[in-house]
């Protein structure tokens, strides 16, 4: 059974850090590009970052310099290190996998067949 499971969310104060994990079972992440998306209350789900099979990474402007995406193929896990968190980063964070190799088109959500269940990140004092 193909499954992506996110973890690492929680409540953090502004300026704090969290590391999200996306662990895969039933698929080898090395063969997939992985992206993180997030959905804030009352808003559409939006892209955050992506890491391609060749290691290329993409970030939306609002998280550049603060977030870092990485993968550990030995652990079949992708991470999203989030630093200098802001209240506007509050959202449910989802990881998704695709094997087409979208590259710079990584924001196209319909092209991701595999999604996790999400993990809540709340940034508040």
Tab-separated table of N, CA, C and O in Angstrom:
chain	number	residue	atom	x	y	z
A	1	UNK	N	0.848	-1.182	0.000
A	1	UNK	CA	0.000	0.000	0.000
A	1	UNK	C	0.893	1.244	0.000
A	1	UNK	O	1.789	1.376	0.824
A	2	UNK	N	0.636	2.124	-0.976
A	2	UNK	CA	1.412	3.344	-1.084
A	2	UNK	C	0.919	4.343	-0.060
A	2	UNK	O	-0.272	4.608	0.041
A	3	UNK	N	1.857	4.903	0.704
A	3	UNK	CA	1.447	5.806	1.762
A	3	UNK	C	2.542	6.829	2.039
A	3	UNK	O	3.728	6.492	2.053
A	4	UNK	N	2.109	8.076	2.243
A	4	UNK	CA	2.989	9.138	2.708
A	4	UNK	C	2.472	9.596	4.059
A	4	UNK	O	1.271	9.840	4.201
A	5	UNK	N	3.360	9.727	5.020
A	5	UNK	CA	2.946	10.122	6.362
A	5	UNK	C	3.794	11.311	6.808
A	5	UNK	O	5.029	11.193	6.906
A	6	UNK	N	3.114	12.423	7.083
A	6	UNK	CA	3.809	13.604	7.586
A	6	UNK	C	3.847	13.575	9.107
A	6	UNK	O	2.939	13.046	9.755
A	7	UNK	N	4.872	14.175	9.654
A	7	UNK	CA	4.983	14.335	11.104
A	7	UNK	C	5.857	15.547	11.391
A	7	UNK	O	6.505	16.081	10.490
A	8	UNK	N	5.857	15.957	12.649
A	8	UNK	CA	6.720	17.054	13.065
A	8	UNK	C	6.016	18.381	13.267
A	8	UNK	O	6.641	19.365	13.677
A	9	UNK	N	4.734	18.433	12.956
A	9	UNK	CA	4.006	19.681	13.172
A	9	UNK	C	3.793	19.949	14.653
A	9	UNK	O	4.095	19.128	15.512
A	10	UNK	N	3.278	21.147	14.929
A	10	UNK	CA	3.019	21.506	16.311
A	10	UNK	C	2.844	22.994	16.472
A	10	UNK	O	2.692	23.725	15.483
A	11	UNK	N	2.851	23.421	17.711
A	11	UNK	CA	2.711	24.831	18.058
A	11	UNK	C	4.097	25.402	18.347
A	11	UNK	O	4.850	24.833	19.146
A	12	UNK	N	4.413	26.525	17.722
A	12	UNK	CA	5.713	27.145	17.908
A	12	UNK	C	5.526	28.656	17.946
A	12	UNK	O	4.609	29.196	17.310
A	13	UNK	N	6.369	29.327	18.679
A	13	UNK	CA	6.306	30.789	18.749
A	13	UNK	C	6.918	31.413	17.492
A	13	UNK	O	7.771	30.802	16.838
A	14	UNK	N	6.502	32.619	17.161
A	14	UNK	CA	7.135	33.318	16.029
A	14	UNK	C	8.638	33.382	16.213
A	14	UNK	O	9.137	33.634	17.318
A	15	UNK	N	9.350	33.130	15.122
A	15	UNK	CA	10.800	33.083	15.169
A	15	UNK	C	11.366	31.709	15.446
A	15	UNK	O	12.584	31.505	15.324
A	16	UNK	N	10.507	30.790	15.821
A	16	UNK	CA	10.944	29.438	16.139
A	16	UNK	C	11.135	28.573	14.907
A	16	UNK	O	10.996	29.032	13.772
A	17	UNK	N	11.453	27.309	15.159
A	17	UNK	CA	11.739	26.359	14.083
A	17	UNK	C	10.983	25.056	14.301
A	17	UNK	O	10.679	24.677	15.439
A	18	UNK	N	10.711	24.400	13.208
A	18	UNK	CA	10.155	23.054	13.206
A	18	UNK	C	10.759	22.295	12.031
A	18	UNK	O	11.120	22.902	11.016
A	19	UNK	N	10.850	20.979	12.166
A	19	UNK	CA	11.245	20.146	11.042
A	19	UNK	C	10.141	19.141	10.764
A	19	UNK	O	9.813	18.318	11.625
A	20	UNK	N	9.592	19.243	9.579
A	20	UNK	CA	8.576	18.301	9.151
A	20	UNK	C	9.235	17.122	8.432
A	20	UNK	O	10.239	17.299	7.744
A	21	UNK	N	8.642	15.961	8.605
A	21	UNK	CA	9.102	14.763	7.922
A	21	UNK	C	7.985	14.196	7.065
A	21	UNK	O	6.812	14.261	7.445
A	22	UNK	N	8.374	13.642	5.943
A	22	UNK	CA	7.441	12.947	5.050
A	22	UNK	C	8.039	11.566	4.801
A	22	UNK	O	9.014	11.436	4.059
A	23	UNK	N	7.474	10.569	5.465
A	23	UNK	CA	7.977	9.210	5.354
A	23	UNK	C	7.106	8.415	4.396
A	23	UNK	O	5.876	8.491	4.437
A	24	UNK	N	7.757	7.646	3.533
A	24	UNK	CA	7.035	6.889	2.517
A	24	UNK	C	7.080	5.401	2.804
A	24	UNK	O	8.076	4.883	3.319
A	25	UNK	N	5.988	4.749	2.461
A	25	UNK	CA	5.949	3.288	2.491
A	25	UNK	C	5.266	2.830	1.219
A	25	UNK	O	4.355	3.486	0.717
A	26	UNK	N	5.749	1.728	0.684
A	26	UNK	CA	5.160	1.215	-0.542
A	26	UNK	C	5.677	1.875	-1.803
A	26	UNK	O	5.251	1.533	-2.901
A	27	UNK	N	6.535	2.845	-1.678
A	27	UNK	CA	7.176	3.462	-2.836
A	27	UNK	C	8.561	3.921	-2.410
A	27	UNK	O	8.790	4.245	-1.242
A	28	UNK	N	9.449	3.945	-3.386
A	28	UNK	CA	10.820	4.370	-3.122
A	28	UNK	C	10.928	5.838	-3.479
A	28	UNK	O	10.831	6.213	-4.658
A	29	UNK	N	11.111	6.686	-2.478
A	29	UNK	CA	11.102	8.119	-2.708
A	29	UNK	C	12.172	8.568	-3.685
A	29	UNK	O	12.022	9.596	-4.340
A	30	UNK	N	13.232	7.808	-3.787
A	30	UNK	CA	14.311	8.154	-4.713
A	30	UNK	C	13.802	8.264	-6.142
A	30	UNK	O	14.388	8.956	-6.973
A	31	UNK	N	12.700	7.614	-6.452
A	31	UNK	CA	12.148	7.613	-7.798
A	31	UNK	C	11.114	8.704	-8.032
A	31	UNK	O	10.505	8.754	-9.104
A	32	UNK	N	10.922	9.530	-7.024
A	32	UNK	CA	9.859	10.533	-7.086
A	32	UNK	C	10.387	11.923	-6.743
A	32	UNK	O	11.340	12.069	-5.976
A	33	UNK	N	9.725	12.904	-7.315
A	33	UNK	CA	9.872	14.266	-6.826
A	33	UNK	C	8.861	14.459	-5.702
A	33	UNK	O	7.728	13.985	-5.796
A	34	UNK	N	9.271	15.131	-4.665
A	34	UNK	CA	8.422	15.358	-3.500
A	34	UNK	C	8.221	16.849	-3.300
A	34	UNK	O	9.176	17.628	-3.412
A	35	UNK	N	6.998	17.205	-3.020
A	35	UNK	CA	6.692	18.608	-2.769
A	35	UNK	C	5.932	18.746	-1.461
A	35	UNK	O	5.247	17.824	-1.029
A	36	UNK	N	6.096	19.898	-0.851
A	36	UNK	CA	5.303	20.280	0.309
A	36	UNK	C	4.313	21.367	-0.119
A	36	UNK	O	4.701	22.330	-0.793
A	37	UNK	N	3.087	21.162	0.297
A	37	UNK	CA	2.038	22.150	0.089
A	37	UNK	C	1.457	22.495	1.458
A	37	UNK	O	1.639	21.749	2.419
A	38	UNK	N	0.759	23.600	1.540
A	38	UNK	CA	0.118	23.950	2.797
A	38	UNK	C	-1.225	24.619	2.530
A	38	UNK	O	-1.416	25.256	1.502
A	39	UNK	N	-2.118	24.456	3.496
A	39	UNK	CA	-3.439	25.058	3.387
A	39	UNK	C	-3.778	25.748	4.694
A	39	UNK	O	-3.915	25.087	5.735
A	40	UNK	N	-3.896	27.057	4.623
A	40	UNK	CA	-4.287	27.853	5.771
A	40	UNK	C	-5.807	27.898	5.852
A	40	UNK	O	-6.497	27.701	4.844
A	41	UNK	N	-6.360	28.154	7.024
A	41	UNK	CA	-7.818	28.213	7.170
A	41	UNK	C	-8.449	29.200	6.194
A	41	UNK	O	-8.005	30.351	6.089
A	42	UNK	N	-9.443	28.730	5.454
A	42	UNK	CA	-10.155	29.584	4.532
A	42	UNK	C	-9.430	29.896	3.243
A	42	UNK	O	-9.901	30.730	2.456
A	43	UNK	N	-8.298	29.265	3.031
A	43	UNK	CA	-7.513	29.545	1.820
A	43	UNK	C	-7.292	28.276	1.013
A	43	UNK	O	-7.438	27.162	1.520
A	44	UNK	N	-6.939	28.457	-0.250
A	44	UNK	CA	-6.615	27.310	-1.092
A	44	UNK	C	-5.272	26.714	-0.687
A	44	UNK	O	-4.409	27.400	-0.131
A	45	UNK	N	-5.121	25.458	-1.008
A	45	UNK	CA	-3.825	24.816	-0.767
A	45	UNK	C	-2.794	25.391	-1.739
A	45	UNK	O	-3.065	25.528	-2.938
A	46	UNK	N	-1.606	25.691	-1.218
A	46	UNK	CA	-0.576	26.338	-2.023
A	46	UNK	C	0.750	25.607	-1.881
A	46	UNK	O	1.011	24.958	-0.867
A	47	UNK	N	1.575	25.735	-2.884
A	47	UNK	CA	2.887	25.112	-2.841
A	47	UNK	C	3.829	25.812	-1.895
A	47	UNK	O	3.707	27.018	-1.656
A	48	UNK	N	4.760	25.062	-1.350
A	48	UNK	CA	5.777	25.600	-0.452
A	48	UNK	C	7.168	25.338	-1.014
A	48	UNK	O	7.966	26.254	-1.194
A	49	UNK	N	7.447	24.078	-1.317
A	49	UNK	CA	8.785	23.701	-1.764
A	49	UNK	C	8.731	22.347	-2.432
A	49	UNK	O	7.815	21.556	-2.206
A	50	UNK	N	9.738	22.084	-3.259
A	50	UNK	CA	9.827	20.800	-3.934
A	50	UNK	C	11.284	20.388	-4.056
A	50	UNK	O	12.170	21.233	-4.169
A	51	UNK	N	11.497	19.077	-4.027
A	51	UNK	CA	12.822	18.537	-4.315
A	51	UNK	C	12.656	17.486	-5.402
A	51	UNK	O	11.832	16.572	-5.290
A	52	UNK	N	13.423	17.643	-6.455
A	52	UNK	CA	13.329	16.763	-7.606
A	52	UNK	C	14.201	15.521	-7.420
A	52	UNK	O	15.009	15.439	-6.500
A	53	UNK	N	14.041	14.575	-8.319
A	53	UNK	CA	14.816	13.338	-8.231
A	53	UNK	C	16.308	13.597	-8.343
A	53	UNK	O	17.123	12.884	-7.743
A	54	UNK	N	16.683	14.630	-9.112
A	54	UNK	CA	18.102	14.937	-9.288
A	54	UNK	C	18.628	15.859	-8.197
A	54	UNK	O	19.803	16.255	-8.250
A	55	UNK	N	17.784	16.197	-7.234
A	55	UNK	CA	18.200	17.037	-6.117
A	55	UNK	C	17.908	18.505	-6.279
A	55	UNK	O	18.099	19.281	-5.328
A	56	UNK	N	17.464	18.925	-7.464
A	56	UNK	CA	17.075	20.323	-7.641
A	56	UNK	C	15.950	20.672	-6.664
A	56	UNK	O	15.060	19.861	-6.422
A	57	UNK	N	16.009	21.871	-6.155
A	57	UNK	CA	14.993	22.313	-5.197
A	57	UNK	C	14.321	23.592	-5.672
A	57	UNK	O	14.907	24.393	-6.400
A	58	UNK	N	13.074	23.762	-5.247
A	58	UNK	CA	12.286	24.939	-5.568
A	58	UNK	C	11.607	25.418	-4.285
A	58	UNK	O	11.204	24.614	-3.440
A	59	UNK	N	11.469	26.727	-4.190
A	59	UNK	CA	10.785	27.342	-3.047
A	59	UNK	C	9.913	28.489	-3.543
A	59	UNK	O	10.284	29.204	-4.475
A	60	UNK	N	8.789	28.673	-2.895
A	60	UNK	CA	8.022	29.878	-3.182
A	60	UNK	C	8.715	31.048	-2.472
A	60	UNK	O	9.450	30.869	-1.499
A	61	UNK	N	8.475	32.242	-2.987
A	61	UNK	CA	9.205	33.412	-2.495
A	61	UNK	C	9.023	33.646	-0.998
A	61	UNK	O	9.951	34.073	-0.303
A	62	UNK	N	7.834	33.346	-0.496
A	62	UNK	CA	7.532	33.655	0.902
A	62	UNK	C	8.334	32.821	1.893
A	62	UNK	O	8.398	33.178	3.072
A	63	UNK	N	8.963	31.722	1.442
A	63	UNK	CA	9.720	30.877	2.368
A	63	UNK	C	11.202	30.813	2.032
A	63	UNK	O	11.977	30.197	2.763
A	64	UNK	N	11.601	31.432	0.935
A	64	UNK	CA	13.011	31.408	0.539
A	64	UNK	C	13.880	32.004	1.634
A	64	UNK	O	13.567	33.051	2.199
A	65	UNK	N	14.969	31.318	1.923
A	65	UNK	CA	15.879	31.770	2.966
A	65	UNK	C	15.484	31.349	4.364
A	65	UNK	O	16.264	31.505	5.308
A	66	UNK	N	14.271	30.830	4.516
A	66	UNK	CA	13.808	30.386	5.836
A	66	UNK	C	13.585	28.871	5.893
A	66	UNK	O	13.796	28.260	6.940
A	67	UNK	N	13.137	28.285	4.786
A	67	UNK	CA	12.836	26.856	4.737
A	67	UNK	C	13.899	26.139	3.920
A	67	UNK	O	14.442	26.688	2.965
A	68	UNK	N	14.136	24.893	4.279
A	68	UNK	CA	15.097	24.073	3.546
A	68	UNK	C	14.521	22.675	3.368
A	68	UNK	O	14.169	22.020	4.357
A	69	UNK	N	14.431	22.225	2.128
A	69	UNK	CA	13.926	20.886	1.844
A	69	UNK	C	15.103	19.967	1.577
A	69	UNK	O	16.098	20.371	0.957
A	70	UNK	N	15.019	18.741	2.072
A	70	UNK	CA	16.090	17.782	1.863
A	70	UNK	C	15.498	16.378	1.840
A	70	UNK	O	14.348	16.173	2.238
A	71	UNK	N	16.284	15.443	1.367
A	71	UNK	CA	15.804	14.067	1.332
A	71	UNK	C	16.889	13.142	1.847
A	71	UNK	O	18.067	13.375	1.628
A	72	UNK	N	16.459	12.093	2.522
A	72	UNK	CA	17.343	11.031	2.984
A	72	UNK	C	16.820	9.745	2.354
A	72	UNK	O	15.881	9.136	2.867
A	73	UNK	N	17.411	9.364	1.236
A	73	UNK	CA	16.910	8.208	0.513
A	73	UNK	C	17.068	6.923	1.326
A	73	UNK	O	16.256	6.000	1.196
A	74	UNK	N	18.082	6.853	2.144
A	74	UNK	CA	18.288	5.660	2.964
A	74	UNK	C	17.128	5.468	3.936
A	74	UNK	O	16.770	4.339	4.274
A	75	UNK	N	16.538	6.591	4.391
A	75	UNK	CA	15.409	6.513	5.312
A	75	UNK	C	14.077	6.657	4.590
A	75	UNK	O	13.021	6.641	5.232
A	76	UNK	N	14.144	6.817	3.255
A	76	UNK	CA	12.923	6.988	2.471
A	76	UNK	C	12.076	8.130	3.022
A	76	UNK	O	10.838	8.016	3.129
A	77	UNK	N	12.720	9.224	3.331
A	77	UNK	CA	12.065	10.344	4.003
A	77	UNK	C	12.542	11.664	3.403
A	77	UNK	O	13.714	11.803	3.048
A	78	UNK	N	11.610	12.588	3.294
A	78	UNK	CA	11.919	13.962	2.890
A	78	UNK	C	11.615	14.867	4.070
A	78	UNK	O	10.635	14.655	4.784
A	79	UNK	N	12.449	15.876	4.244
A	79	UNK	CA	12.305	16.793	5.372
A	79	UNK	C	12.052	18.209	4.881
A	79	UNK	O	12.478	18.600	3.798
A	80	UNK	N	11.373	18.974	5.703
A	80	UNK	CA	11.227	20.403	5.480
A	80	UNK	C	11.624	21.103	6.778
A	80	UNK	O	10.877	21.058	7.763
A	81	UNK	N	12.821	21.679	6.779
A	81	UNK	CA	13.284	22.445	7.931
A	81	UNK	C	12.739	23.859	7.809
A	81	UNK	O	12.989	24.537	6.807
A	82	UNK	N	11.990	24.276	8.808
A	82	UNK	CA	11.341	25.583	8.771
A	82	UNK	C	11.901	26.436	9.896
A	82	UNK	O	11.750	26.103	11.076
A	83	UNK	N	12.559	27.511	9.528
A	83	UNK	CA	13.165	28.433	10.487
A	83	UNK	C	12.501	29.801	10.396
A	83	UNK	O	11.799	30.094	9.426
A	84	UNK	N	12.734	30.600	11.412
A	84	UNK	CA	12.183	31.966	11.444
A	84	UNK	C	10.694	31.964	11.118
A	84	UNK	O	10.222	32.750	10.290
A	85	UNK	N	9.973	31.088	11.749
A	85	UNK	CA	8.547	30.924	11.439
A	85	UNK	C	7.751	32.164	11.782
A	85	UNK	O	8.046	32.872	12.773
A	86	UNK	N	6.744	32.407	10.972
A	86	UNK	CA	5.869	33.571	11.116
A	86	UNK	C	4.430	33.099	11.301
A	86	UNK	O	4.086	31.989	10.867
A	87	UNK	N	3.595	33.913	11.898
A	87	UNK	CA	2.190	33.517	12.045
A	87	UNK	C	1.536	33.149	10.713
A	87	UNK	O	0.687	32.250	10.682
A	88	UNK	N	1.946	33.787	9.643
A	88	UNK	CA	1.359	33.476	8.338
A	88	UNK	C	1.795	32.119	7.784
A	88	UNK	O	1.285	31.687	6.754
A	89	UNK	N	2.718	31.464	8.458
A	89	UNK	CA	3.084	30.095	8.077
A	89	UNK	C	2.119	29.065	8.667
A	89	UNK	O	2.222	27.874	8.359
A	90	UNK	N	1.207	29.516	9.504
A	90	UNK	CA	0.234	28.610	10.107
A	90	UNK	C	-0.634	27.963	9.035
A	90	UNK	O	-1.233	28.653	8.207
A	91	UNK	N	-0.655	26.642	9.036
A	91	UNK	CA	-1.399	25.897	8.009
A	91	UNK	C	-1.272	24.408	8.294
A	91	UNK	O	-0.473	23.982	9.133
A	92	UNK	N	-2.063	23.640	7.568
A	92	UNK	CA	-1.842	22.199	7.499
A	92	UNK	C	-0.871	21.958	6.346
A	92	UNK	O	-1.093	22.436	5.233
A	93	UNK	N	0.189	21.240	6.637
A	93	UNK	CA	1.230	20.980	5.655
A	93	UNK	C	1.095	19.552	5.134
A	93	UNK	O	0.981	18.609	5.918
A	94	UNK	N	1.138	19.434	3.816
A	94	UNK	CA	1.008	18.145	3.141
A	94	UNK	C	2.253	17.878	2.293
A	94	UNK	O	2.778	18.796	1.666
A	95	UNK	N	2.658	16.625	2.257
A	95	UNK	CA	3.663	16.250	1.271
A	95	UNK	C	2.970	15.445	0.174
A	95	UNK	O	1.941	14.800	0.407
A	96	UNK	N	3.551	15.518	-1.018
A	96	UNK	CA	2.988	14.847	-2.181
A	96	UNK	C	4.124	14.330	-3.054
A	96	UNK	O	5.218	14.909	-3.063
A	97	UNK	N	3.845	13.259	-3.785
A	97	UNK	CA	4.867	12.627	-4.616
A	97	UNK	C	4.378	12.504	-6.050
A	97	UNK	O	3.203	12.202	-6.292
A	98	UNK	N	5.302	12.725	-6.994
A	98	UNK	CA	4.996	12.526	-8.413
A	98	UNK	C	6.243	11.989	-9.101
A	98	UNK	O	7.367	12.307	-8.728
A	99	UNK	N	6.005	11.188	-10.142
A	99	UNK	CA	7.118	10.520	-10.826
A	99	UNK	C	7.349	11.043	-12.235
A	99	UNK	O	8.221	10.524	-12.943
A	100	UNK	N	6.592	12.055	-12.650
A	100	UNK	CA	6.744	12.570	-14.010
A	100	UNK	C	7.986	13.430	-14.151
A	100	UNK	O	8.505	13.611	-15.241
A	101	UNK	N	8.442	14.011	-13.039
A	101	UNK	CA	9.548	14.943	-13.134
A	101	UNK	C	9.082	16.304	-13.603
A	101	UNK	O	9.484	16.784	-14.660
A	102	UNK	N	8.227	16.945	-12.796
A	102	UNK	CA	7.630	18.210	-13.203
A	102	UNK	C	8.636	19.354	-13.294
A	102	UNK	O	8.421	20.314	-14.020
A	103	UNK	N	9.690	19.274	-12.510
A	103	UNK	CA	10.668	20.354	-12.519
A	103	UNK	C	10.043	21.673	-12.105
A	103	UNK	O	9.346	21.755	-11.101
A	104	UNK	N	10.214	22.705	-12.962
A	104	UNK	CA	9.741	24.032	-12.603
A	104	UNK	C	8.217	24.115	-12.606
A	104	UNK	O	7.650	25.111	-12.191
A	105	UNK	N	7.544	23.077	-13.078
A	105	UNK	CA	6.082	23.009	-13.048
A	105	UNK	C	5.584	22.322	-11.784
A	105	UNK	O	4.444	21.864	-11.732
A	106	UNK	N	6.414	22.266	-10.760
A	106	UNK	CA	6.115	21.484	-9.576
A	106	UNK	C	4.873	21.950	-8.822
A	106	UNK	O	4.342	21.215	-8.002
A	107	UNK	N	4.393	23.148	-9.085
A	107	UNK	CA	3.220	23.653	-8.371
A	107	UNK	C	1.904	23.048	-8.854
A	107	UNK	O	0.860	23.264	-8.240
A	108	UNK	N	1.952	22.281	-9.938
A	108	UNK	CA	0.726	21.742	-10.526
A	108	UNK	C	0.201	20.581	-9.700
A	108	UNK	O	0.580	19.418	-9.898
A	109	UNK	N	-0.694	20.878	-8.770
A	109	UNK	CA	-1.157	19.866	-7.823
A	109	UNK	C	-1.850	18.665	-8.456
A	109	UNK	O	-1.688	17.547	-7.952
A	110	UNK	N	-2.614	18.813	-9.533
A	110	UNK	CA	-3.282	17.628	-10.109
A	110	UNK	C	-2.302	16.564	-10.592
A	110	UNK	O	-2.708	15.420	-10.805
A	111	UNK	N	-1.038	16.911	-10.747
A	111	UNK	CA	-0.061	15.949	-11.238
A	111	UNK	C	0.547	15.085	-10.149
A	111	UNK	O	1.423	14.265	-10.440
A	112	UNK	N	0.102	15.291	-8.919
A	112	UNK	CA	0.609	14.502	-7.800
A	112	UNK	C	-0.396	13.408	-7.442
A	112	UNK	O	-1.455	13.702	-6.889
A	113	UNK	N	-0.090	12.158	-7.712
A	113	UNK	CA	-1.047	11.093	-7.393
A	113	UNK	C	-1.033	10.657	-5.927
A	113	UNK	O	-1.974	10.012	-5.463
A	114	UNK	N	0.032	10.998	-5.224
A	114	UNK	CA	0.162	10.510	-3.842
A	114	UNK	C	0.280	11.691	-2.889
A	114	UNK	O	1.118	12.583	-3.080
A	115	UNK	N	-0.550	11.638	-1.848
A	115	UNK	CA	-0.595	12.701	-0.853
A	115	UNK	C	-0.616	12.110	0.546
A	115	UNK	O	-1.179	11.037	0.781
A	116	UNK	N	-0.017	12.840	1.475
A	116	UNK	CA	-0.138	12.483	2.877
A	116	UNK	C	-1.398	13.077	3.475
A	116	UNK	O	-2.152	13.783	2.802
A	117	UNK	N	-1.604	12.803	4.760
A	117	UNK	CA	-2.818	13.238	5.431
A	117	UNK	C	-2.686	14.632	6.031
A	117	UNK	O	-3.684	15.229	6.428
A	118	UNK	N	-1.479	15.149	6.100
A	118	UNK	CA	-1.240	16.495	6.591
A	118	UNK	C	-0.823	16.534	8.046
A	118	UNK	O	-1.161	15.641	8.835
A	119	UNK	N	-0.091	17.582	8.393
A	119	UNK	CA	0.301	17.833	9.775
A	119	UNK	C	0.115	19.324	10.058
A	119	UNK	O	0.478	20.163	9.234
A	120	UNK	N	-0.449	19.620	11.216
A	120	UNK	CA	-0.781	21.003	11.548
A	120	UNK	C	0.441	21.732	12.078
A	120	UNK	O	1.128	21.247	12.975
A	121	UNK	N	0.686	22.915	11.533
A	121	UNK	CA	1.714	23.818	12.043
A	121	UNK	C	1.031	25.104	12.474
A	121	UNK	O	0.321	25.729	11.683
A	122	UNK	N	1.212	25.473	13.720
A	122	UNK	CA	0.621	26.702	14.248
A	122	UNK	C	1.739	27.575	14.810
A	122	UNK	O	2.500	27.131	15.676
A	123	UNK	N	1.818	28.788	14.302
A	123	UNK	CA	2.829	29.731	14.756
A	123	UNK	C	2.101	30.857	15.491
A	123	UNK	O	1.386	31.651	14.888
A	124	UNK	N	2.274	30.886	16.792
A	124	UNK	CA	1.532	31.844	17.605
A	124	UNK	C	2.257	32.072	18.918
A	124	UNK	O	2.895	31.162	19.449
A	125	UNK	N	2.125	33.277	19.433
A	125	UNK	CA	2.695	33.574	20.750
A	125	UNK	C	1.636	33.385	21.837
A	125	UNK	O	1.935	33.578	23.017
